[in-house]
């Protein structure tokens, strides 16, 4: 039996932060040699909210460079750009026509983003999870490693696959394979530095709320120095009354690669004045190799482009074959 297949992606909207890294990208990198990986830049998703055309290509390019800087290895991983493969859009249309509207209206992210957008809600924002289902199902993956916030979208993906199989497949010959979400317990929900009850997010207007992967040591120091804490003495995990404390200890644990028990023992008697410099130093050290590699990759534009080109070729072959399978099942034929 061959390796299981993994698929996942990030939107190229800039401000890539510790949540994206610890919730998703680092997990892709850690598991990559066990799997056949397809990792892409979700640039069609990035236009579901108002966007700047001048920034889209740049953010796509820098995200590919960041994937490489974080340690994705082309021996195991195919890196590609969503918009380079038309099958994503075409399969979305086919899925649109079997997806009940109310499945989309109840998506939590849609509701949250729609409130933020006010008058400016487009059809794409509502349809976003259907595009995501197409992204996934085109590649027949076994596992989809994401942060907690994408869980509902993965459930919808499975529902769409089940519905399509029911309508156009047979029980012993399903058209699409059902993927499993891969959501790690720790790091699946990294919280904001300014409010431990809200997730760290690219779109938070406050730069102080997140640590970006490309932040300078001075910025990291400033953000941790100013982050929200509390007045209780001693630090411990999992106290619902102390969301900031849990979040910062979890960051320390994940970035230092220490176990939860070791961190709990090390920090139990600490005050914030002692812990914050420790977290600052650990974060700077953890991000340093990524930042150095990023600078090196960014200097070689030809290399990044060749990665995207090779990725497109490999991904397209698989995507086209799944699309043809779905179209055939739905009754399309192209006899010439
Ligand atoms: P995006 O770009 O918002 O986020 C990329 C990945 O980072 C995770 N993440 C977090 N994890 C932990 N804590 C946080 N605070 C945090 N913030 C973000 C996300 O869960 C995600 O794994 N719709 C997706 C992109 C996408 C996709 C796909 C993913 C499009 N098609 C198909 C998987 C499969 C998104 O907007 O991710």
Coordinates of C-alpha atoms and ligand atoms in Angstrom, one line a residue:
X1 CA 0.0 0.0 0.0
X2 CA 1.3 3.5 -0.8
X3 CA 1.5 6.4 1.6
X4 CA -1.6 8.1 2.8
X5 CA -2.3 11.5 1.2
X6 CA -2.5 14.9 3.0
X7 CA -3.9 18.1 1.7
X8 CA -4.1 21.5 3.2
X9 CA -3.7 25.3 2.5
X10 CA -3.4 28.8 3.8
X11 CA -4.9 32.0 2.3
X12 CA -2.4 34.5 1.0
X13 CA -3.6 37.4 3.0
X14 CA -0.3 38.4 4.6
X15 CA 0.4 38.6 8.4
X16 CA 1.1 34.8 8.7
X17 CA 1.2 34.3 12.5
X18 CA 2.0 31.7 15.2
X19 CA -1.6 30.3 14.9
X20 CA -1.0 29.5 11.2
X21 CA 2.3 27.9 12.1
X22 CA 1.4 26.0 15.2
X23 CA -2.1 25.1 14.1
X24 CA -1.2 24.0 10.6
X25 CA 2.1 24.5 8.8
X26 CA 4.4 23.0 11.5
X27 CA 2.2 19.9 11.6
X28 CA 2.5 19.5 7.9
X29 CA 6.2 19.7 8.1
X30 CA 6.5 17.3 11.0
X31 CA 4.5 14.6 9.4
X32 CA 5.6 15.1 5.8
X33 CA 7.8 12.1 5.3
X34 CA 5.1 9.7 6.3
X35 CA 2.6 11.1 3.8
X36 CA 2.3 12.2 0.2
X37 CA 1.5 15.9 0.7
X38 CA -0.4 18.5 -1.4
X39 CA -0.1 21.9 0.1
X40 CA -1.4 24.9 -1.6
X41 CA -1.9 28.7 -1.5
X42 CA -5.6 29.4 -1.4
X43 CA -5.6 32.5 -3.5
X44 CA -9.2 32.1 -4.8
X45 CA -10.3 32.2 -1.2
X46 CA -8.4 35.4 -0.6
X47 CA -10.8 37.5 -2.8
X48 CA -13.9 36.6 -0.8
X49 CA -13.2 39.7 1.2
X50 CA -12.2 43.0 -0.4
X51 CA -8.6 42.7 -1.7
X52 CA -5.8 44.7 -3.2
X53 CA -4.9 43.3 -6.7
X54 CA -1.4 44.7 -6.3
X55 CA -0.8 42.6 -3.2
X56 CA -2.4 39.3 -4.3
X57 CA 0.5 38.0 -6.4
X58 CA 3.1 39.2 -3.9
X59 CA 1.4 37.5 -1.0
X60 CA 1.0 34.3 -3.0
X61 CA 4.7 34.3 -3.8
X62 CA 5.8 35.1 -0.3
X63 CA 3.5 32.4 1.1
X64 CA 5.2 29.8 -1.1
X65 CA 8.6 31.1 0.1
X66 CA 7.3 30.8 3.7
X67 CA 6.2 27.2 3.2
X68 CA 9.7 26.4 2.0
X69 CA 11.3 28.4 4.9
X70 CA 9.2 26.5 7.4
X71 CA 10.7 23.2 6.1
X72 CA 8.4 21.8 3.5
X73 CA 10.6 19.4 1.5
X74 CA 9.8 18.9 -2.2
X75 CA 10.8 15.2 -1.9
X76 CA 7.6 14.6 0.0
X77 CA 5.5 17.7 -0.6
X78 CA 3.9 19.2 -3.7
X79 CA 3.4 23.0 -3.3
X80 CA 1.0 24.7 -5.7
X81 CA -1.3 27.7 -6.2
X82 CA -5.1 27.2 -6.2
X83 CA -5.8 29.6 -9.1
X84 CA -3.3 27.8 -11.4
X85 CA -5.6 24.8 -11.5
X86 CA -9.0 25.6 -13.0
X87 CA -10.5 22.3 -11.8
X88 CA -11.0 24.0 -8.3
X89 CA -13.5 26.5 -9.7
X90 CA -15.2 24.0 -12.0
X91 CA -15.8 21.5 -9.3
X92 CA -17.1 24.2 -7.0
X93 CA -19.9 24.9 -9.6
X94 CA -20.8 21.2 -9.7
X95 CA -20.9 21.1 -5.9
X96 CA -22.9 24.4 -5.7
X97 CA -25.7 22.6 -7.5
X98 CA -26.0 19.9 -5.0
X99 CA -25.4 21.9 -1.8
X100 CA -28.4 23.2 0.1
X101 CA -28.3 26.9 0.8
X102 CA -29.0 26.5 4.4
X103 CA -25.9 24.4 4.9
X104 CA -23.8 27.4 4.0
X105 CA -25.9 30.0 5.9
X106 CA -25.2 28.2 9.2
X107 CA -21.4 28.2 8.8
X108 CA -19.9 30.0 11.8
X109 CA -17.1 31.7 9.9
X110 CA -19.5 33.0 7.3
X111 CA -21.7 34.5 10.0
X112 CA -18.7 36.1 11.8
X113 CA -17.2 37.5 8.6
X114 CA -20.5 38.7 7.3
X115 CA -21.0 40.8 10.4
X116 CA -17.6 42.3 9.9
X117 CA -18.2 43.1 6.3
X118 CA -21.6 44.8 6.9
X119 CA -23.1 45.8 3.5
X120 CA -20.2 44.3 1.7
X121 CA -21.0 40.6 1.8
X122 CA -20.5 38.9 -1.6
X123 CA -21.7 35.5 -2.9
X124 CA -18.2 34.2 -2.7
X125 CA -18.1 34.6 1.0
X126 CA -21.1 32.4 1.4
X127 CA -19.8 29.9 -1.2
X128 CA -16.3 29.8 0.4
X129 CA -16.8 26.4 2.1
X130 CA -18.0 24.8 -1.2
X131 CA -14.7 26.0 -2.8
X132 CA -12.9 24.5 0.2
X133 CA -14.7 21.2 -0.3
X134 CA -13.6 21.2 -4.0
X135 CA -10.0 22.0 -2.9
X136 CA -10.0 19.0 -0.7
X137 CA -12.0 16.4 -2.6
X138 CA -10.2 17.0 -5.9
X139 CA -7.1 15.3 -4.4
X140 CA -8.7 12.3 -2.6
X141 CA -6.8 13.0 0.6
X142 CA -6.9 10.8 3.6
X143 CA -6.1 13.6 6.1
X144 CA -6.6 17.3 6.2
X145 CA -4.4 19.0 8.9
X146 CA -5.9 22.3 10.0
X147 CA -6.6 24.4 13.1
X148 CA -9.8 24.1 15.1
X149 CA -11.5 27.0 13.2
X150 CA -11.7 24.9 10.0
X151 CA -13.4 21.9 11.6
X152 CA -16.9 22.9 10.5
X153 CA -15.7 23.4 7.0
X154 CA -14.3 19.9 7.0
X155 CA -17.6 18.5 8.2
X156 CA -19.3 20.3 5.4
X157 CA -16.8 18.8 2.9
X158 CA -17.7 15.3 4.1
X159 CA -21.4 16.1 3.9
X160 CA -21.0 17.3 0.3
X161 CA -19.1 14.1 -0.6
X162 CA -21.7 11.9 1.0
X163 CA -24.5 13.7 -0.8
X164 CA -22.7 13.4 -4.2
X165 CA -22.0 9.8 -3.6
X166 CA -25.6 9.2 -2.6
X167 CA -27.0 10.9 -5.7
X168 CA -24.5 9.9 -8.3
X169 CA -22.5 6.9 -7.0
X170 CA -23.4 3.4 -5.7
X171 CA -22.6 2.1 -2.2
X172 CA -19.9 -0.2 -3.5
X173 CA -18.6 2.4 -6.0
X174 CA -18.5 5.9 -4.3
X175 CA -17.4 8.8 -6.5
X176 CA -15.5 10.6 -3.8
X177 CA -13.5 9.5 -0.8
X178 CA -14.3 10.9 2.6
X179 CA -11.3 12.8 4.2
X180 CA -10.6 12.9 7.9
X181 CA -9.7 16.2 9.7
X182 CA -6.3 16.1 11.5
X183 CA -6.6 18.6 14.3
X184 CA -3.9 18.4 17.0
X185 CA -5.0 19.1 20.6
X186 CA -2.2 21.6 21.4
X187 CA -1.9 24.5 19.1
X188 CA -5.2 24.0 17.3
X189 CA -6.4 27.3 18.7
X190 CA -3.7 29.8 19.4
X191 CA -5.3 32.9 21.1
X192 CA -4.8 36.6 20.6
X193 CA -2.2 38.3 22.8
X194 CA -4.5 41.0 23.7
X195 CA -7.5 38.8 24.5
X196 CA -7.1 35.2 25.5
X197 CA -10.7 34.4 24.7
X198 CA -10.4 35.3 21.0
X199 CA -8.3 33.4 18.4
X200 CA -5.1 34.9 17.0
X201 CA -6.1 36.2 13.5
X202 CA -4.6 37.7 10.4
X203 CA -7.5 40.2 10.1
X204 CA -7.3 41.5 13.7
X205 CA -6.7 45.3 13.2
X206 CA -4.3 45.3 16.2
X207 CA -0.7 44.2 15.3
X208 CA -0.2 43.7 19.0
X209 CA -2.7 40.8 19.0
X210 CA -0.5 38.4 17.0
X211 CA 3.1 37.4 16.5
X212 CA 3.9 37.2 12.8
X213 CA 6.4 34.6 11.7
X214 CA 8.5 37.3 10.1
X215 CA 8.4 39.7 13.1
X216 CA 11.8 41.2 14.1
X217 CA 13.1 40.3 17.6
X218 CA 12.3 43.9 18.7
X219 CA 8.7 43.5 17.6
X220 CA 8.4 40.1 19.3
X221 CA 9.8 41.6 22.5
X222 CA 7.4 44.6 22.3
X223 CA 4.3 42.4 21.7
X224 CA 5.1 40.0 24.5
X225 CA 5.9 42.8 26.9
X226 CA 2.6 44.4 26.2
X227 CA 0.4 41.3 26.0
X228 CA -2.5 40.8 28.3
X229 CA -1.9 38.9 31.6
X230 CA -3.5 38.8 35.0
X231 CA -2.7 39.6 38.6
X232 CA -2.6 36.0 39.9
X233 CA 0.7 34.7 41.2
X234 CA 2.1 31.5 39.8
X235 CA 1.3 30.1 36.3
X236 CA -0.6 27.0 35.3
X237 CA -2.4 25.4 32.4
X238 CA -6.1 24.8 31.7
X239 CA -7.7 27.3 34.1
X240 CA -10.8 28.7 32.4
X241 CA -10.5 31.8 34.6
X242 CA -7.1 32.4 33.2
X243 CA -7.3 32.2 29.4
X244 CA -4.2 34.4 28.8
X245 CA -2.1 32.3 31.1
X246 CA -3.1 29.1 29.4
X247 CA -2.4 30.5 26.0
X248 CA 1.0 31.9 26.8
X249 CA 2.1 28.7 28.6
X250 CA 0.9 26.7 25.6
X251 CA 3.0 28.9 23.3
X252 CA 6.0 28.5 25.4
X253 CA 5.5 24.7 25.5
X254 CA 5.1 24.4 21.7
X255 CA 7.9 26.8 20.8
X256 CA 10.4 25.3 23.3
X257 CA 9.4 21.7 22.4
X258 CA 9.1 20.9 26.1
X259 CA 6.4 18.6 27.4
X260 CA 3.4 20.0 29.2
X261 CA 4.5 18.5 32.5
X262 CA 7.9 20.0 32.2
X263 CA 6.5 23.5 31.5
X264 CA 4.0 23.2 34.3
X265 CA 6.8 22.3 36.7
X266 CA 9.1 25.0 35.4
X267 CA 6.6 27.8 35.5
X268 CA 4.4 27.0 38.5
X269 CA 6.0 29.6 40.8
X270 CA 6.9 32.2 38.2
X271 CA 5.5 35.7 38.0
X272 CA 4.9 37.4 34.6
X273 CA 8.1 39.4 35.0
X274 CA 10.1 36.2 34.9
X275 CA 8.0 34.4 32.4
X276 CA 7.7 37.0 29.7
X277 CA 11.5 37.3 28.9
X278 CA 11.6 33.5 28.8
X279 CA 8.8 33.4 26.3
X280 CA 10.3 36.2 24.3
X281 CA 13.7 34.5 24.0
X282 CA 12.1 31.2 23.1
X283 CA 9.9 32.7 20.4
X284 CA 12.8 34.6 18.9
X285 CA 15.0 31.5 18.8
X286 CA 12.2 29.3 17.4
X287 CA 11.5 31.8 14.5
X288 CA 15.1 32.6 13.7
X289 CA 15.8 29.6 11.4
X290 CA 12.6 30.2 9.5
X291 CA 13.4 33.8 9.0
X292 CA 16.9 33.1 7.8
X293 CA 15.7 30.5 5.4
X294 CA 13.0 32.8 4.2
X295 CA 15.5 35.5 3.3
X296 CA 17.6 33.0 1.3
X297 CA 14.6 31.6 -0.6
X298 CA 13.3 35.1 -1.4
X299 CA 16.5 36.0 -3.1
X300 CA 16.0 33.2 -5.6
X301 CA 12.8 34.2 -7.5
X302 CA 13.5 31.6 -10.2
X303 CA 13.5 28.9 -7.6
X304 CA 10.2 29.9 -6.1
X305 CA 8.6 30.1 -9.6
X306 CA 10.0 26.7 -10.5
X307 CA 8.4 25.2 -7.3
X308 CA 5.0 26.6 -8.3
X309 CA 5.4 25.3 -11.9
X310 CA 6.3 21.8 -10.9
X311 CA 3.6 21.9 -8.3
X312 CA 1.0 22.9 -10.8
X313 CA 1.9 20.0 -13.1
X314 CA 1.7 17.4 -10.4
X315 CA -1.5 18.7 -8.8
X316 CA -3.3 19.3 -12.1
X317 CA -2.9 15.7 -13.2
X318 CA -4.7 14.5 -10.1
X319 CA -7.3 17.3 -10.0
X320 CA -8.3 16.8 -13.7
X321 CA -8.8 13.1 -13.2
X322 CA -11.1 13.6 -10.2
X323 CA -13.0 16.3 -12.0
X324 CA -13.6 14.0 -14.9
X325 CA -14.8 11.3 -12.6
X326 CA -17.4 13.6 -11.0
X327 CA -18.5 15.0 -14.3
X328 CA -19.0 11.5 -15.7
X329 CA -21.0 10.5 -12.7
X330 CA -23.2 13.6 -13.0
X331 CA -23.9 12.7 -16.6
X332 CA -21.5 14.9 -18.6
X333 CA -19.9 13.3 -21.6
X334 CA -17.5 14.6 -24.1
X335 CA -17.5 12.1 -27.0
X336 CA -15.1 14.0 -29.2
Ligands
LIG1 P1 -6.4 30.4 7.0 O1 -5.6 31.0 5.9 O2 -7.3 31.3 7.8 O3 -5.5 29.6 8.1 C1 -4.5 28.7 7.7 C2 -4.4 27.6 8.7 O4 -4.1 28.1 10.0 C3 -5.0 27.7 11.0 N1 -5.2 28.8 12.0 C4 -5.0 28.6 13.3 N2 -4.7 27.5 14.0 C5 -4.5 27.7 15.3 N3 -4.8 28.9 16.0 C6 -5.1 30.0 15.3 N4 -5.4 31.1 15.9 C7 -5.3 29.9 13.9 N5 -5.6 30.8 12.9 C8 -5.6 30.1 11.7 C9 -6.3 27.4 10.2 O5 -7.1 26.5 10.9 C10 -5.7 26.8 8.9 O6 -5.4 25.4 9.1 N6 -10.1 28.1 4.6 C11 -8.7 27.9 5.0 C12 -7.8 27.7 3.8 C13 -8.2 26.6 2.9 C14 -8.0 25.2 3.2 C15 -8.6 24.6 2.1 C16 -7.5 24.5 4.3 C17 -8.8 26.7 1.7 N7 -9.1 25.5 1.2 C18 -8.6 23.2 2.0 C19 -7.5 23.1 4.2 C20 -8.0 22.5 3.1 C21 -8.3 29.2 5.7 O7 -8.8 30.3 5.5 O8 -7.2 29.1 6.4

